[in-house]
Short mmCIF file of C-alpha atoms and ligand atoms in Angstrom, two decimals:
data_model
loop_
_atom_site.label_atom_id
_atom_site.label_comp_id
_atom_site.label_asym_id
_atom_site.label_seq_id
_atom_site.Cartn_x
_atom_site.Cartn_y
_atom_site.Cartn_z
CA MET A 1 2.64 26.85 5.02
CA LYS A 2 2.86 23.14 5.81
CA GLN A 3 0.22 21.31 3.80
CA HIS A 4 -2.25 18.63 4.84
CA ASN A 5 -0.97 15.97 2.50
CA PHE A 6 -3.61 13.59 1.12
CA SER A 7 -1.42 12.40 -1.75
CA ALA A 8 -1.72 8.76 -2.86
CA GLY A 9 2.02 8.24 -3.09
CA PRO A 10 4.78 9.10 -2.74
CA SER A 11 3.03 10.37 0.32
CA ILE A 12 3.19 11.79 3.78
CA LEU A 13 5.76 10.61 6.33
CA PRO A 14 6.08 11.91 9.90
CA GLN A 15 7.80 15.28 10.27
CA SER A 16 10.15 13.81 12.86
CA VAL A 17 11.30 11.25 10.27
CA PHE A 18 11.98 13.98 7.72
CA ARG A 19 14.05 15.88 10.29
CA GLN A 20 16.14 12.86 11.28
CA ALA A 21 16.63 11.97 7.62
CA ALA A 22 17.71 15.54 6.83
CA ASP A 23 20.20 15.52 9.71
CA ALA A 24 21.67 12.22 8.55
CA VAL A 25 22.20 13.59 5.06
CA ILE A 26 24.57 16.12 6.60
CA ASP A 27 26.16 14.01 9.33
CA PHE A 28 25.19 10.41 9.99
CA ASP A 29 25.61 9.16 13.53
CA GLY A 30 28.42 11.61 14.35
CA MET A 31 30.64 10.07 11.67
CA GLY A 32 31.39 13.38 9.99
CA LEU A 33 29.98 11.74 6.84
CA SER A 34 26.59 11.81 5.16
CA ILE A 35 24.45 8.67 5.08
CA LEU A 36 24.67 9.21 1.31
CA GLU A 37 28.42 8.81 1.13
CA ILE A 38 29.19 5.80 3.31
CA SER A 39 29.70 2.25 2.14
CA HIS A 40 26.68 -0.01 2.10
CA ARG A 41 29.02 -2.57 3.70
CA SER A 42 30.07 -0.27 6.56
CA PRO A 43 29.12 -1.42 10.06
CA GLN A 44 26.93 1.68 10.37
CA PHE A 45 24.79 0.85 7.34
CA THR A 46 24.76 -2.87 8.15
CA ALA A 47 23.24 -1.91 11.51
CA VAL A 48 20.56 0.15 9.72
CA LEU A 49 19.64 -2.76 7.47
CA GLU A 50 19.55 -5.21 10.36
CA GLU A 51 17.34 -2.89 12.38
CA ALA A 52 15.01 -2.38 9.40
CA VAL A 53 14.60 -6.15 9.02
CA ALA A 54 14.04 -6.57 12.78
CA LEU A 55 11.41 -3.82 12.77
CA VAL A 56 9.51 -5.46 9.91
CA ARG A 57 9.56 -8.72 11.85
CA GLU A 58 8.36 -7.02 15.01
CA LEU A 59 5.64 -4.92 13.35
CA LEU A 60 4.24 -7.80 11.30
CA GLY A 61 4.79 -10.47 13.96
CA LEU A 62 6.86 -12.69 11.66
CA ASP A 63 8.57 -15.81 12.92
CA GLU A 64 11.79 -17.39 11.63
CA ASN A 65 9.93 -19.07 8.77
CA TYR A 66 9.90 -15.76 6.91
CA GLU A 67 12.66 -13.98 5.00
CA VAL A 68 12.55 -10.17 4.87
CA LEU A 69 14.09 -8.44 1.85
CA PHE A 70 14.51 -4.85 0.76
CA LEU A 71 14.77 -4.88 -3.02
CA SER A 72 14.60 -2.30 -5.79
CA GLY A 73 12.52 -2.09 -8.95
CA GLY A 74 9.29 -1.16 -7.21
CA ALA A 75 6.26 -3.31 -6.55
CA SER A 76 6.03 -3.51 -10.36
CA THR A 77 9.10 -5.75 -10.42
CA GLN A 78 7.40 -8.07 -7.93
CA PHE A 79 4.52 -8.52 -10.38
CA PHE A 80 6.83 -10.75 -12.42
CA MET A 81 9.44 -11.75 -9.86
CA THR A 82 6.86 -13.56 -7.74
CA ALA A 83 5.56 -15.53 -10.73
CA MET A 84 9.05 -16.12 -12.13
CA ASN A 85 10.30 -17.57 -8.86
CA LEU A 86 7.21 -19.64 -8.07
CA LEU A 87 5.95 -20.97 -11.41
CA ARG A 88 7.11 -23.15 -14.28
CA PRO A 89 5.40 -23.40 -17.68
CA GLY A 90 2.11 -25.25 -17.32
CA GLU A 91 1.91 -24.73 -13.57
CA LYS A 92 -1.15 -22.98 -12.26
CA ALA A 93 -1.72 -19.86 -10.21
CA TYR A 94 -4.96 -18.01 -9.46
CA TYR A 95 -5.49 -14.27 -9.47
CA LEU A 96 -8.21 -11.90 -8.29
CA ASP A 97 -8.72 -8.80 -10.40
CA THR A 98 -9.65 -5.70 -8.44
CA GLY A 99 -8.20 -3.03 -10.68
CA THR A 100 -5.16 -1.45 -12.26
CA TRP A 101 -2.50 -3.05 -10.09
CA SER A 102 -3.85 -6.58 -10.05
CA ASN A 103 -4.25 -6.31 -13.81
CA LYS A 104 -0.61 -5.49 -14.21
CA ALA A 105 0.35 -8.41 -11.97
CA ILE A 106 -1.83 -10.75 -14.07
CA LYS A 107 -0.30 -9.56 -17.33
CA GLU A 108 3.24 -10.20 -16.08
CA ALA A 109 2.49 -13.57 -14.48
CA ARG A 110 1.03 -14.92 -17.75
CA ARG A 111 4.57 -15.06 -19.11
CA PHE A 112 5.51 -17.76 -16.58
CA GLY A 113 2.61 -20.11 -15.93
CA GLU A 114 -1.02 -20.90 -16.45
CA ILE A 115 -2.89 -18.01 -14.90
CA THR A 116 -6.61 -18.07 -14.18
CA VAL A 117 -8.50 -14.96 -13.07
CA LEU A 118 -11.08 -16.32 -10.62
CA ALA A 119 -13.07 -13.13 -10.18
CA SER A 120 -13.10 -9.53 -11.32
CA SER A 121 -15.13 -6.44 -10.48
CA LYS A 122 -14.21 -4.84 -13.79
CA GLU A 123 -17.79 -4.81 -15.08
CA ALA A 124 -18.75 -2.48 -12.21
CA GLY A 125 -15.78 -0.17 -12.64
CA TYR A 126 -13.91 -1.95 -9.83
CA THR A 127 -16.23 -0.45 -7.21
CA TYR A 128 -16.38 -3.58 -5.08
CA ILE A 129 -14.32 -6.56 -3.92
CA PRO A 130 -15.51 -9.92 -5.33
CA LYS A 131 -16.45 -12.26 -2.49
CA GLY A 132 -17.35 -15.90 -2.02
CA VAL A 133 -14.80 -16.95 -4.62
CA GLU A 134 -14.04 -20.68 -4.81
CA VAL A 135 -10.28 -21.07 -4.92
CA PRO A 136 -9.14 -24.39 -6.44
CA ALA A 137 -6.50 -26.30 -4.52
CA ASP A 138 -4.34 -27.13 -7.53
CA GLY A 139 -2.57 -23.77 -7.89
CA ARG A 140 0.82 -22.79 -6.53
CA TYR A 141 -0.69 -19.62 -5.06
CA LEU A 142 -3.55 -17.11 -5.06
CA HIS A 143 -2.58 -13.52 -5.85
CA LEU A 144 -4.50 -10.45 -4.74
CA THR A 145 -4.03 -6.73 -4.14
CA SER A 146 -5.04 -5.97 -0.56
CA ASN A 147 -5.81 -2.29 -1.13
CA ASN A 148 -6.66 -0.80 -4.49
CA THR A 149 -5.00 2.57 -4.42
CA VAL A 150 -6.67 3.83 -7.60
CA TYR A 151 -10.28 2.73 -7.01
CA GLY A 152 -10.40 2.96 -3.21
CA THR A 153 -11.44 -0.60 -2.38
CA GLN A 154 -9.82 -2.85 0.20
CA TYR A 155 -10.02 -6.46 1.35
CA HIS A 156 -11.27 -6.30 4.94
CA ALA A 157 -11.13 -10.09 5.18
CA TRP A 158 -9.00 -12.43 3.11
CA PRO A 159 -10.73 -14.94 0.83
CA GLU A 160 -10.85 -18.54 1.98
CA SER A 161 -7.94 -20.16 0.19
CA PRO A 162 -6.62 -23.72 0.29
CA ILE A 163 -3.37 -22.47 -1.29
CA PRO A 164 -0.96 -19.82 0.03
CA MET A 165 -1.61 -16.22 -0.90
CA VAL A 166 0.75 -13.79 -2.61
CA ILE A 167 -0.38 -10.30 -1.69
CA ASP A 168 0.50 -6.88 -3.03
CA MET A 169 0.26 -4.73 0.10
CA SER A 170 1.83 -1.63 -1.41
CA SER A 171 -0.82 0.77 -0.18
CA ASP A 172 -1.87 -0.69 3.16
CA ILE A 173 1.21 -2.31 4.65
CA PHE A 174 1.51 -1.57 8.41
CA SER A 175 -1.91 0.12 8.41
CA ARG A 176 -3.83 -2.47 10.46
CA GLU A 177 -3.43 -5.89 12.01
CA ARG A 178 -3.71 -8.66 9.45
CA ASP A 179 -3.75 -12.42 9.59
CA LEU A 180 -0.60 -13.51 7.77
CA SER A 181 -0.92 -17.21 8.53
CA ASN A 182 -1.79 -18.13 4.93
CA VAL A 183 0.43 -15.52 3.28
CA GLY A 184 3.28 -17.07 1.31
CA ILE A 185 4.69 -13.82 -0.04
CA LEU A 186 3.80 -10.20 0.57
CA TYR A 187 5.33 -7.25 -1.18
CA ALA A 188 4.98 -3.50 -0.90
CA GLY A 189 6.59 -0.55 -2.63
CA ALA A 190 7.86 1.70 0.15
CA GLN A 191 6.36 4.98 -0.95
CA LYS A 192 3.10 4.96 0.99
CA ASN A 193 3.21 3.64 4.54
CA MET A 194 6.83 2.54 4.75
CA GLY A 195 9.19 5.22 3.48
CA PRO A 196 10.38 7.08 0.40
CA ALA A 197 10.19 5.60 -3.10
CA GLY A 198 13.15 3.45 -4.08
CA THR A 199 12.87 0.22 -2.15
CA THR A 200 10.32 -2.58 -2.02
CA LEU A 201 9.64 -4.77 0.97
CA VAL A 202 9.34 -8.47 0.13
CA VAL A 203 8.44 -11.00 2.81
CA ILE A 204 8.75 -14.64 1.78
CA ARG A 205 7.73 -17.73 3.69
CA ARG A 206 10.61 -20.16 3.19
CA ASP A 207 8.48 -23.06 2.05
CA MET A 208 7.39 -20.99 -0.98
CA LEU A 209 10.88 -21.03 -2.42
CA ARG A 210 11.75 -23.68 -4.95
CA GLN A 211 15.18 -25.15 -5.40
CA ASP A 212 15.09 -25.68 -9.17
CA ASN A 213 15.54 -22.04 -10.16
CA ASP A 214 17.69 -21.07 -13.08
CA LEU A 215 17.00 -17.35 -13.19
CA PRO A 216 19.07 -14.23 -13.84
CA THR A 217 20.94 -13.68 -10.60
CA MET A 218 19.27 -10.41 -9.65
CA LEU A 219 15.78 -11.84 -10.22
CA ASP A 220 16.25 -14.92 -8.05
CA TYR A 221 15.02 -14.51 -4.45
CA HIS A 222 17.72 -16.93 -3.29
CA THR A 223 20.40 -14.40 -4.28
CA HIS A 224 19.00 -11.67 -2.05
CA ILE A 225 18.24 -14.01 0.82
CA ALA A 226 21.79 -15.39 0.80
CA LYS A 227 23.27 -11.86 0.79
CA ASN A 228 20.84 -10.16 3.20
CA SER A 229 19.55 -7.75 0.53
CA SER A 230 23.12 -6.65 -0.20
CA PHE A 231 24.13 -8.75 -3.20
CA ASN A 232 24.55 -5.46 -5.03
CA THR A 233 24.36 -1.90 -3.66
CA PRO A 234 20.95 -1.70 -1.99
CA PRO A 235 18.82 1.47 -2.03
CA VAL A 236 20.62 2.82 1.02
CA PHE A 237 18.70 6.02 1.68
CA PRO A 238 15.15 4.65 1.18
CA ILE A 239 16.02 1.75 3.50
CA PHE A 240 17.40 4.16 6.09
CA VAL A 241 14.33 6.40 6.02
CA SER A 242 12.03 3.35 6.08
CA MET A 243 13.86 2.20 9.19
CA LEU A 244 13.30 5.60 10.83
CA ASN A 245 9.63 5.47 9.90
CA MET A 246 9.23 1.95 11.28
CA ARG A 247 10.79 3.09 14.55
CA TRP A 248 8.17 5.84 14.63
CA LEU A 249 5.46 3.28 13.91
CA ARG A 250 6.63 1.05 16.74
CA ASP A 251 6.81 3.99 19.15
CA GLN A 252 3.23 4.96 18.23
CA GLY A 253 2.05 1.56 19.42
CA GLY A 254 2.67 -0.48 16.29
CA VAL A 255 0.27 -1.79 13.72
CA ALA A 256 -2.63 -2.31 16.15
CA ALA A 257 -2.55 1.35 17.21
CA MET A 258 -2.29 2.41 13.56
CA GLY A 259 -5.35 0.29 12.78
CA ARG A 260 -7.41 2.14 15.39
CA ARG A 261 -6.15 5.53 14.25
CA ASN A 262 -6.76 4.81 10.59
CA ALA A 263 -10.26 3.48 11.23
CA ALA A 264 -11.16 6.67 13.11
CA LYS A 265 -9.86 8.86 10.27
CA ALA A 266 -11.75 6.91 7.62
CA GLU A 267 -14.96 6.94 9.66
CA LEU A 268 -14.79 10.71 9.96
CA LEU A 269 -14.35 11.25 6.23
CA TYR A 270 -16.86 8.67 4.98
CA ALA A 271 -19.48 10.02 7.41
CA CYS A 272 -18.98 13.44 5.85
CA ILE A 273 -19.34 12.00 2.35
CA ASP A 274 -22.52 10.16 3.35
CA ARG A 275 -24.25 13.05 5.08
CA ASN A 276 -23.69 15.57 2.29
CA PRO A 277 -25.54 14.92 -0.99
CA LEU A 278 -22.88 16.95 -2.79
CA TYR A 279 -20.36 14.13 -2.27
CA VAL A 280 -20.78 10.72 -3.83
CA GLY A 281 -18.75 7.81 -2.49
CA VAL A 282 -18.16 5.61 -5.52
CA VAL A 283 -17.24 2.38 -3.75
CA GLN A 284 -19.61 -0.17 -2.21
CA PRO A 285 -19.60 0.84 1.49
CA GLU A 286 -18.48 -2.52 2.90
CA ASP A 287 -15.42 -2.52 0.63
CA ARG A 288 -14.33 1.06 1.18
CA SER A 289 -10.64 1.51 1.66
CA VAL A 290 -9.44 2.88 4.97
CA MET A 291 -6.39 4.25 3.14
CA ASN A 292 -7.78 5.87 -0.02
CA ALA A 293 -11.29 7.39 -0.02
CA VAL A 294 -12.50 8.00 -3.58
CA PHE A 295 -15.44 10.33 -4.13
CA LYS A 296 -17.06 12.56 -6.72
CA LEU A 297 -19.24 15.66 -6.65
CA SER A 298 -22.89 15.22 -7.59
CA ASP A 299 -22.56 18.63 -9.25
CA GLU A 300 -19.35 18.34 -11.25
CA SER A 301 -19.50 21.99 -12.27
CA LEU A 302 -18.30 22.75 -8.73
CA THR A 303 -15.07 20.75 -9.14
CA ASP A 304 -12.70 23.67 -9.69
CA ALA A 305 -14.29 25.75 -6.94
CA PHE A 306 -14.01 22.82 -4.53
CA LEU A 307 -10.36 22.21 -5.36
CA ALA A 308 -9.62 25.92 -4.99
CA ARG A 309 -11.28 25.92 -1.57
CA CYS A 310 -9.20 22.92 -0.50
CA LYS A 311 -6.06 24.63 -1.73
CA ASP A 312 -6.87 27.73 0.33
CA ALA A 313 -7.16 25.51 3.41
CA GLY A 314 -3.71 24.00 2.76
CA ILE A 315 -5.07 20.65 1.55
CA ALA A 316 -2.83 18.97 -1.05
CA GLY A 317 -2.99 15.84 -3.18
CA LEU A 318 -6.76 15.44 -3.39
CA LYS A 319 -7.21 15.11 -7.13
CA GLY A 320 -8.39 11.65 -8.18
CA HIS A 321 -6.32 9.23 -10.25
CA ARG A 322 -6.37 10.17 -13.94
CA SER A 323 -8.21 6.95 -14.83
CA VAL A 324 -11.03 7.51 -12.33
CA GLY A 325 -11.39 11.30 -11.98
CA GLY A 326 -13.08 12.95 -9.01
CA PHE A 327 -11.20 13.06 -5.74
CA ARG A 328 -9.09 10.72 -3.70
CA ALA A 329 -8.19 11.42 -0.10
CA SER A 330 -5.33 9.16 0.95
CA MET A 331 -5.03 8.82 4.71
CA TYR A 332 -1.82 6.92 5.28
CA ASN A 333 -0.38 6.26 8.74
CA ALA A 334 1.46 9.55 9.11
CA LEU A 335 -1.59 11.69 8.33
CA ASP A 336 -2.92 13.10 11.57
CA ILE A 337 -6.64 12.98 12.28
CA ASP A 338 -6.55 16.78 12.56
CA SER A 339 -5.81 16.95 8.83
CA VAL A 340 -8.94 14.88 8.18
CA ARG A 341 -10.88 17.27 10.44
CA VAL A 342 -9.68 20.20 8.33
CA LEU A 343 -10.81 18.45 5.13
CA VAL A 344 -14.19 17.47 6.60
CA ASP A 345 -14.75 21.02 7.79
CA VAL A 346 -14.03 22.40 4.33
CA MET A 347 -16.31 19.79 2.74
CA ASP A 348 -19.22 20.46 5.12
CA THR A 349 -18.96 24.21 4.73
CA PHE A 350 -18.56 24.07 0.96
CA ALA A 351 -21.59 21.79 0.59
CA LYS A 352 -23.74 24.02 2.74
CA GLU A 353 -22.73 27.16 0.85
CA HIS A 354 -23.87 25.54 -2.37
CA GLY A 355 -27.20 24.35 -1.07
CA TYR A 356 -26.16 20.74 -0.43
CA GLY A 357 -25.94 20.85 3.35
CA SER A 358 -26.15 17.74 5.47
CA ASP A 359 -29.75 18.67 6.32
CA ALA A 360 -30.72 18.17 2.67
CA VAL A 361 -32.28 14.81 1.81
CA SER A 362 -29.51 12.34 1.04
CA GLY A 363 -29.87 10.03 -1.93
CA VAL A 364 -26.47 8.60 -1.25
CA GLN A 365 -27.45 4.95 -0.86
CA GLU A 366 -28.90 4.82 -4.34
CA ILE A 367 -25.60 5.26 -6.05
CA TYR A 368 -24.06 2.16 -4.49
CA HIS A 369 -24.26 -1.13 -6.28
N1 PMP B 1 0.63 -1.96 -6.30
C1 PMP B 1 -0.14 -1.00 -5.75
C2 PMP B 1 -1.31 -1.39 -4.90
C3 PMP B 1 0.17 0.35 -5.97
O1 PMP B 1 -0.58 1.32 -5.43
C4 PMP B 1 1.29 0.68 -6.78
C5 PMP B 1 1.63 2.11 -7.08
N2 PMP B 1 2.15 2.77 -6.05
C6 PMP B 1 2.04 -0.36 -7.33
C7 PMP B 1 1.69 -1.66 -7.07
C8 PMP B 1 3.24 -0.07 -8.20
O2 PMP B 1 4.27 0.26 -7.35
P1 PMP B 1 5.70 0.75 -7.89
O3 PMP B 1 5.48 2.14 -8.42
O4 PMP B 1 6.54 0.72 -6.63
O5 PMP B 1 6.17 -0.19 -8.92
#
């Protein structure tokens, strides 16, 4: 049976996208050839790449000051490629530490410049987003992770910053409308809201680029900009499927419609967590991620029984990240609200059966910081 897929990534994509992708593997565009066996320089694939770039521009509302690239190496490559392209030894950049992924970005950037971590929620197990941070004006950029896939926190408003921001949007790209006016670079691994694993979206505001680069060719943004992401063989299939998914996104009403849909899904699930004392939302409520809801059971001895019940209901991908434990329900764009209803129904019923019904007294607020 088709599962309700709450996996954190690689994750759910629309069924219609899977079908079109499957068809194109057999015969792409009536060519009598698979999308997997045509040249990346063929007019057919060039059209795919151009449409993918145009869709990113349309969905994010980007003007001609931005370059749009589809690279490989994952978001993890952007942890160092951003710093490598923007910094020189002794030059400053500021970072915000909200968990695993920002930590990795910080570690890589330290190889290239003088990195200062302005704020961190590490001491509280990354259960909140640091706010009110003073960002000095003397850095090249401020780096942050917009949605923390592992811990389930999300920036709902950007920090005030006198310098451009470099943002890792791997797990909430295209999920809601965002103000990009002070974003110098954004990057996102495809495998959550954009497409299959294998390509990374990088959006660069032209004024961020410096002209004094002497970098390995493949690691220099100029190379990929000059060759429209085709300096070498690009990740053809992930770009194609991302393009199909972005068409779907546009046809659904774009990022604004996704924002409304995603907010409704998150509201449904967090309300269930809050009304049942069996479930403990670990993140400070105002910083809860709309994409990844992380929760635990107040009675951990019920963990296996709860997972078994979810499995019986066709719910997949709910187990929490190995570093955090508990559960993580990822509700990316393609997840229908009906799947959240199924999960909420299972959670309500399971809690009630074990004497933790929503009519029990909730101590839920006490666990928040
Ligand atoms: N940043 C965030 C926010 C992530 O969730 C992930 C993992 N998907 C990464 C970076 C690393 O991405 P990749 O596996 O594409 O290198």
